[in-house]
mmCIF file of C-alpha atoms in Angstrom:
data_model
loop_
_atom_site.group_PDB
_atom_site.id
_atom_site.type_symbol
_atom_site.label_atom_id
_atom_site.label_comp_id
_atom_site.label_asym_id
_atom_site.label_seq_id
_atom_site.Cartn_x
_atom_site.Cartn_y
_atom_site.Cartn_z
ATOM 1 C CA UNK A 1 0.055 -0.240 -0.004
ATOM 2 C CA UNK A 2 2.913 2.397 0.733
ATOM 3 C CA UNK A 3 6.283 3.095 2.131
ATOM 4 C CA UNK A 4 5.122 2.920 5.876
ATOM 5 C CA UNK A 5 1.854 1.429 6.010
ATOM 6 C CA UNK A 6 0.672 -1.909 4.086
ATOM 7 C CA UNK A 7 -2.312 -3.978 4.212
ATOM 8 C CA UNK A 8 -1.944 -7.748 4.594
ATOM 9 C CA UNK A 9 -5.249 -9.966 4.041
ATOM 10 C CA UNK A 10 -5.748 -13.387 5.193
ATOM 11 C CA UNK A 11 -8.719 -15.385 6.213
ATOM 12 C CA UNK A 12 -10.794 -12.470 5.814
ATOM 13 C CA UNK A 13 -8.818 -10.443 7.962
ATOM 14 C CA UNK A 14 -6.950 -7.241 7.023
ATOM 15 C CA UNK A 15 -4.072 -6.270 8.923
ATOM 16 C CA UNK A 16 -3.095 -2.476 8.792
ATOM 17 C CA UNK A 17 0.635 -2.694 9.400
ATOM 18 C CA UNK A 18 2.268 0.464 10.584
ATOM 19 C CA UNK A 19 5.981 0.230 9.560
ATOM 20 C CA UNK A 20 8.312 3.168 10.071
ATOM 21 C CA UNK A 21 11.269 2.272 12.176
ATOM 22 C CA UNK A 22 12.133 2.879 15.114
ATOM 23 C CA UNK A 23 9.137 4.139 16.634
ATOM 24 C CA UNK A 24 6.335 4.353 13.815
ATOM 25 C CA UNK A 25 6.298 8.114 14.425
ATOM 26 C CA UNK A 26 3.187 9.239 12.290
ATOM 27 C CA UNK A 27 4.723 11.810 9.796
ATOM 28 C CA UNK A 28 2.562 13.345 7.017
ATOM 29 C CA UNK A 29 3.491 10.574 4.527
ATOM 30 C CA UNK A 30 2.213 7.717 6.948
ATOM 31 C CA UNK A 31 -0.910 9.753 7.959
ATOM 32 C CA UNK A 32 -1.668 9.811 4.140
ATOM 33 C CA UNK A 33 -0.875 6.009 3.801
ATOM 34 C CA UNK A 34 -2.991 5.204 6.884
ATOM 35 C CA UNK A 35 -6.151 6.837 5.545
ATOM 36 C CA UNK A 36 -5.644 5.290 1.985
ATOM 37 C CA UNK A 37 -5.441 1.886 3.893
ATOM 38 C CA UNK A 38 -8.363 2.378 6.113
ATOM 39 C CA UNK A 39 -10.567 3.183 2.824
ATOM 40 C CA UNK A 40 -9.408 0.239 0.933
ATOM 41 C CA UNK A 41 -10.084 -2.206 3.763
ATOM 42 C CA UNK A 42 -13.642 -0.667 4.245
ATOM 43 C CA UNK A 43 -14.320 -1.013 0.425
ATOM 44 C CA UNK A 44 -12.983 -4.551 0.186
ATOM 45 C CA UNK A 45 -15.902 -7.034 0.551
ATOM 46 C CA UNK A 46 -13.538 -9.832 1.049
ATOM 47 C CA UNK A 47 -12.319 -8.340 4.297
ATOM 48 C CA UNK A 48 -14.641 -8.763 7.083
ATOM 49 C CA UNK A 49 -12.704 -7.517 10.273
ATOM 50 C CA UNK A 50 -9.445 -5.385 10.500
ATOM 51 C CA UNK A 51 -6.372 -5.347 12.905
ATOM 52 C CA UNK A 52 -4.309 -2.267 13.371
ATOM 53 C CA UNK A 53 -0.729 -3.297 14.359
ATOM 54 C CA UNK A 54 2.680 -1.588 14.602
ATOM 55 C CA UNK A 55 4.822 -4.645 14.870
ATOM 56 C CA UNK A 56 6.292 -6.422 18.056
ATOM 57 C CA UNK A 57 8.017 -3.755 19.897
ATOM 58 C CA UNK A 58 5.804 -0.705 19.426
ATOM 59 C CA UNK A 59 2.370 0.473 18.098
ATOM 60 C CA UNK A 60 3.050 4.109 17.562
ATOM 61 C CA UNK A 61 4.908 6.774 19.398
ATOM 62 C CA UNK A 62 2.918 9.676 18.353
ATOM 63 C CA UNK A 63 2.879 11.985 15.407
ATOM 64 C CA UNK A 64 6.356 13.233 14.145
ATOM 65 C CA UNK A 65 7.530 15.833 16.329
ATOM 66 C CA UNK A 66 10.549 16.563 14.238
ATOM 67 C CA UNK A 67 8.156 17.498 11.568
ATOM 68 C CA UNK A 68 5.921 19.630 13.389
ATOM 69 C CA UNK A 69 8.520 21.606 15.354
ATOM 70 C CA UNK A 70 9.009 23.993 12.214
ATOM 71 C CA UNK A 71 5.306 24.406 11.453
ATOM 72 C CA UNK A 72 3.724 27.915 12.249
ATOM 73 C CA UNK A 73 0.036 28.384 13.107
ATOM 74 C CA UNK A 74 -0.793 28.508 9.301
ATOM 75 C CA UNK A 75 0.846 25.331 8.530
ATOM 76 C CA UNK A 76 -0.678 23.472 11.261
ATOM 77 C CA UNK A 77 -4.194 24.892 10.328
ATOM 78 C CA UNK A 78 -4.112 23.460 6.870
ATOM 79 C CA UNK A 79 -2.111 20.185 8.220
ATOM 80 C CA UNK A 80 -4.499 19.348 11.042
ATOM 81 C CA UNK A 81 -7.447 18.646 8.872
ATOM 82 C CA UNK A 82 -5.657 15.769 7.104
ATOM 83 C CA UNK A 83 -4.210 14.471 10.498
ATOM 84 C CA UNK A 84 -7.761 14.142 11.849
ATOM 85 C CA UNK A 85 -8.988 12.910 8.542
ATOM 86 C CA UNK A 86 -6.849 9.906 8.452
ATOM 87 C CA UNK A 87 -7.566 9.028 11.906
ATOM 88 C CA UNK A 88 -11.607 9.383 11.168
ATOM 89 C CA UNK A 89 -11.067 7.288 8.132
ATOM 90 C CA UNK A 90 -9.930 4.436 10.555
ATOM 91 C CA UNK A 91 -12.789 5.100 12.878
ATOM 92 C CA UNK A 92 -15.103 4.921 9.941
ATOM 93 C CA UNK A 93 -14.200 1.603 8.887
ATOM 94 C CA UNK A 94 -17.460 -0.382 8.795
ATOM 95 C CA UNK A 95 -16.365 -3.411 9.924
ATOM 96 C CA UNK A 96 -14.981 -4.706 13.400
ATOM 97 C CA UNK A 97 -11.531 -3.018 14.054
ATOM 98 C CA UNK A 98 -9.229 -4.083 16.825
ATOM 99 C CA UNK A 99 -5.979 -2.389 17.702
ATOM 100 C CA UNK A 100 -3.056 -4.732 18.862
ATOM 101 C CA UNK A 101 -1.233 -2.429 20.948
ATOM 102 C CA UNK A 102 2.539 -3.332 21.846
ATOM 103 C CA UNK A 103 5.204 -1.254 23.631
ATOM 104 C CA UNK A 104 4.015 2.703 23.303
ATOM 105 C CA UNK A 105 0.883 3.969 21.985
ATOM 106 C CA UNK A 106 1.465 7.674 22.945
ATOM 107 C CA UNK A 107 0.029 10.766 21.536
ATOM 108 C CA UNK A 108 -1.158 10.258 18.039
ATOM 109 C CA UNK A 109 -0.546 6.476 18.659
ATOM 110 C CA UNK A 110 -2.990 6.461 21.508
ATOM 111 C CA UNK A 111 -5.360 8.442 19.175
ATOM 112 C CA UNK A 112 -5.213 5.970 16.441
ATOM 113 C CA UNK A 113 -6.034 3.122 19.067
ATOM 114 C CA UNK A 114 -9.051 5.138 20.151
ATOM 115 C CA UNK A 115 -10.280 4.876 16.680
ATOM 116 C CA UNK A 116 -10.589 0.966 16.993
ATOM 117 C CA UNK A 117 -13.765 -0.747 18.235
ATOM 118 C CA UNK A 118 -11.712 -2.704 20.696
ATOM 119 C CA UNK A 119 -7.986 -2.658 22.106
ATOM 120 C CA UNK A 120 -5.715 -5.636 22.918
ATOM 121 C CA UNK A 121 -2.624 -4.818 24.983
ATOM 122 C CA UNK A 122 0.634 -6.372 25.749
ATOM 123 C CA UNK A 123 1.446 -6.486 29.443
ATOM 124 C CA UNK A 124 4.456 -4.057 29.217
ATOM 125 C CA UNK A 125 2.308 -1.652 27.087
ATOM 126 C CA UNK A 126 2.131 2.125 27.586
ATOM 127 C CA UNK A 127 -0.587 4.347 26.560
ATOM 128 C CA UNK A 128 -1.119 8.092 27.054
ATOM 129 C CA UNK A 129 -1.679 11.674 25.720
ATOM 130 C CA UNK A 130 1.798 13.564 26.505
ATOM 131 C CA UNK A 131 1.080 16.519 24.371
ATOM 132 C CA UNK A 132 0.861 18.823 27.450
ATOM 133 C CA UNK A 133 4.476 18.118 27.925
ATOM 134 C CA UNK A 134 5.069 19.871 24.780
ATOM 135 C CA UNK A 135 2.862 22.965 25.358
ATOM 136 C CA UNK A 136 0.023 21.456 23.197
ATOM 137 C CA UNK A 137 -3.110 19.282 23.316
ATOM 138 C CA UNK A 138 -4.070 16.196 21.606
ATOM 139 C CA UNK A 139 -4.990 17.134 17.977
ATOM 140 C CA UNK A 140 -6.241 13.948 16.321
ATOM 141 C CA UNK A 141 -9.188 13.185 18.364
ATOM 142 C CA UNK A 142 -7.810 12.470 21.872
ATOM 143 C CA UNK A 143 -10.005 15.158 23.491
ATOM 144 C CA UNK A 144 -12.884 13.844 21.936
ATOM 145 C CA UNK A 145 -12.662 9.924 21.613
ATOM 146 C CA UNK A 146 -10.798 9.563 24.812
ATOM 147 C CA UNK A 147 -13.518 11.251 27.041
ATOM 148 C CA UNK A 148 -16.140 9.235 25.171
ATOM 149 C CA UNK A 149 -14.298 6.144 26.057
ATOM 150 C CA UNK A 150 -13.363 6.505 29.658
ATOM 151 C CA UNK A 151 -15.247 9.458 30.877
ATOM 152 C CA UNK A 152 -14.406 13.146 31.031
ATOM 153 C CA UNK A 153 -12.705 13.128 34.513
ATOM 154 C CA UNK A 154 -10.396 10.252 33.632
ATOM 155 C CA UNK A 155 -9.689 11.699 30.281
ATOM 156 C CA UNK A 156 -8.814 15.163 31.858
ATOM 157 C CA UNK A 157 -6.359 13.308 34.275
ATOM 158 C CA UNK A 158 -4.513 11.809 31.216
ATOM 159 C CA UNK A 159 -4.557 14.668 29.170
ATOM 160 C CA UNK A 160 -3.832 17.480 31.904
ATOM 161 C CA UNK A 161 -0.813 15.439 33.267
ATOM 162 C CA UNK A 162 0.520 13.775 30.215
ATOM 163 C CA UNK A 163 1.390 10.677 32.161
ATOM 164 C CA UNK A 164 1.867 7.380 30.836
ATOM 165 C CA UNK A 165 -0.522 4.584 31.506
ATOM 166 C CA UNK A 166 0.485 0.934 32.124
ATOM 167 C CA UNK A 167 -1.563 -1.688 30.626
ATOM 168 C CA UNK A 168 -3.087 -2.745 33.923
ATOM 169 C CA UNK A 169 -4.305 0.575 34.784
ATOM 170 C CA UNK A 170 -5.587 0.877 31.223
ATOM 171 C CA UNK A 171 -7.573 -2.247 31.498
ATOM 172 C CA UNK A 172 -8.993 -0.926 34.766
ATOM 173 C CA UNK A 173 -10.368 2.230 33.221
ATOM 174 C CA UNK A 174 -11.660 0.765 30.108
ATOM 175 C CA UNK A 175 -8.872 2.397 27.841
ATOM 176 C CA UNK A 176 -7.999 -1.118 26.610
ATOM 177 C CA UNK A 177 -10.219 -4.279 26.603
ATOM 178 C CA UNK A 178 -7.878 -6.994 26.982
ATOM 179 C CA UNK A 179 -4.242 -7.558 28.316
ATOM 180 C CA UNK A 180 -2.256 -10.637 27.137
ATOM 181 C CA UNK A 181 1.549 -11.276 27.378
ATOM 182 C CA UNK A 182 3.450 -9.126 25.084
ATOM 183 C CA UNK A 183 4.532 -11.963 22.685
ATOM 184 C CA UNK A 184 0.722 -12.822 22.184
ATOM 185 C CA UNK A 185 -0.738 -9.273 21.267
ATOM 186 C CA UNK A 186 -0.981 -10.086 17.559
ATOM 187 C CA UNK A 187 -2.156 -13.457 17.752
ATOM 188 C CA UNK A 188 -4.805 -12.565 20.485
ATOM 189 C CA UNK A 189 -5.977 -9.647 17.997
ATOM 190 C CA UNK A 190 -6.438 -12.018 14.995
ATOM 191 C CA UNK A 191 -8.284 -14.549 17.138
ATOM 192 C CA UNK A 192 -10.936 -11.843 18.300
ATOM 193 C CA UNK A 193 -11.175 -10.450 14.774
ATOM 194 C CA UNK A 194 -11.711 -14.127 13.509
ATOM 195 C CA UNK A 195 -14.913 -14.235 15.549
ATOM 196 C CA UNK A 196 -16.572 -11.878 13.218
ATOM 197 C CA UNK A 197 -15.494 -13.200 9.763
ATOM 198 C CA UNK A 198 -18.574 -15.617 9.762
ATOM 199 C CA UNK A 199 -20.983 -12.937 10.665
ATOM 200 C CA UNK A 200 -23.576 -10.952 9.186
ATOM 201 C CA UNK A 201 -21.354 -8.468 7.740
ATOM 202 C CA UNK A 202 -24.121 -5.853 6.807
ATOM 203 C CA UNK A 203 -25.477 -6.160 10.142
ATOM 204 C CA UNK A 204 -22.277 -5.532 11.764
ATOM 205 C CA UNK A 205 -21.836 -2.496 9.827
ATOM 206 C CA UNK A 206 -25.407 -1.380 10.761
ATOM 207 C CA UNK A 207 -24.495 -2.307 14.462
ATOM 208 C CA UNK A 208 -21.224 0.034 14.376
ATOM 209 C CA UNK A 209 -23.113 2.864 12.845
ATOM 210 C CA UNK A 210 -25.978 2.722 15.144
ATOM 211 C CA UNK A 211 -23.484 2.868 18.299
ATOM 212 C CA UNK A 212 -21.331 5.416 17.118
ATOM 213 C CA UNK A 213 -23.589 7.680 15.611
ATOM 214 C CA UNK A 214 -26.288 7.117 18.597
ATOM 215 C CA UNK A 215 -23.705 8.261 21.266
ATOM 216 C CA UNK A 216 -23.382 11.887 19.565
ATOM 217 C CA UNK A 217 -26.779 12.584 19.874
ATOM 218 C CA UNK A 218 -29.955 12.670 22.223
ATOM 219 C CA UNK A 219 -31.826 9.294 23.128
ATOM 220 C CA UNK A 220 -34.807 10.052 20.710
ATOM 221 C CA UNK A 221 -32.658 10.650 17.777
ATOM 222 C CA UNK A 222 -30.395 7.769 18.619
ATOM 223 C CA UNK A 223 -33.547 5.584 18.838
ATOM 224 C CA UNK A 224 -34.304 6.476 15.640
ATOM 225 C CA UNK A 225 -31.041 5.848 13.986
ATOM 226 C CA UNK A 226 -31.260 2.301 15.694
ATOM 227 C CA UNK A 227 -34.885 1.761 14.151
ATOM 228 C CA UNK A 228 -33.945 2.891 10.713
ATOM 229 C CA UNK A 229 -30.884 0.401 10.793
ATOM 230 C CA UNK A 230 -33.148 -2.505 12.263
ATOM 231 C CA UNK A 231 -35.611 -2.104 9.738
ATOM 232 C CA UNK A 232 -33.508 -1.584 6.678
ATOM 233 C CA UNK A 233 -31.706 -5.249 7.727
ATOM 234 C CA UNK A 234 -34.972 -6.830 6.709
ATOM 235 C CA UNK A 235 -33.978 -6.169 3.082
ATOM 236 C CA UNK A 236 -30.836 -8.469 3.629
ATOM 237 C CA UNK A 237 -30.345 -11.936 2.862
ATOM 238 C CA UNK A 238 -28.540 -12.287 5.859
ATOM 239 C CA UNK A 239 -31.726 -11.337 7.891
ATOM 240 C CA UNK A 240 -33.697 -13.990 6.124
ATOM 241 C CA UNK A 241 -30.981 -16.825 6.709
ATOM 242 C CA UNK A 242 -30.452 -15.803 10.376
ATOM 243 C CA UNK A 243 -34.132 -16.182 11.292
ATOM 244 C CA UNK A 244 -34.744 -18.953 9.171
ATOM 245 C CA UNK A 245 -32.058 -20.845 10.710
ATOM 246 C CA UNK A 246 -33.267 -19.790 14.094
ATOM 247 C CA UNK A 247 -36.814 -21.430 13.395
ATOM 248 C CA UNK A 248 -35.315 -24.407 11.823
ATOM 249 C CA UNK A 249 -32.698 -24.666 14.771
ATOM 250 C CA UNK A 250 -29.788 -24.704 12.329
ATOM 251 C CA UNK A 251 -26.444 -22.919 12.202
ATOM 252 C CA UNK A 252 -26.768 -19.958 10.013
ATOM 253 C CA UNK A 253 -24.483 -19.733 7.132
ATOM 254 C CA UNK A 254 -24.296 -15.849 6.391
ATOM 255 C CA UNK A 255 -23.279 -14.730 2.892
ATOM 256 C CA UNK A 256 -22.595 -10.857 3.839
ATOM 257 C CA UNK A 257 -25.362 -9.627 1.485
#
């Protein structure tokens, strides 16, 4: 896919692999390639689930500070739209997405992990939003996605302090969903992704959209989003297959249509 981001597909699972040694610092080129990779796997009908992975040693240590230090306000005002856009492309993938977090997931790395539906972390992983220590704030979604995930007070603690959060604490506050031995992170993420590959792809996309859009609106509007998604699924083959299998006491074989 690119010099620093590639897509590997096996068994209906796409791995978006970050590969910019040593720390996967997310420079402009890598951000562009990440957005392109996200849009590609979203559009690929053969892909049923996605894993975002930075390798055995590190997920991503953040946006490239060496690139940003020379930027003016005008530069960043223009650049920040693309920065947020590539992360939004990951969040918008209409399939289950799991971040496999090894080593550091800091700043932009943490913000990338927040774009996934689920996060599997290694026992020695460290997550955080240290931008305040540079006189900045998170700029790729951290001030918005983090409080939606762990609550405003906990998010403020991490953003105001810039401290690194160890895997055990990250699990306890809901920042990650599972903690496994470091060597098992990618395998655990793949195994989790594999539980979705035989599922009803259209219904999974509808469920993701209903939840993600619903948390942004009032309850009545959210219920209407749910109603429309629910009703629309009655036009799919998978709904007919699933309901017929239930009445026949058989195992459904979904087609993704």
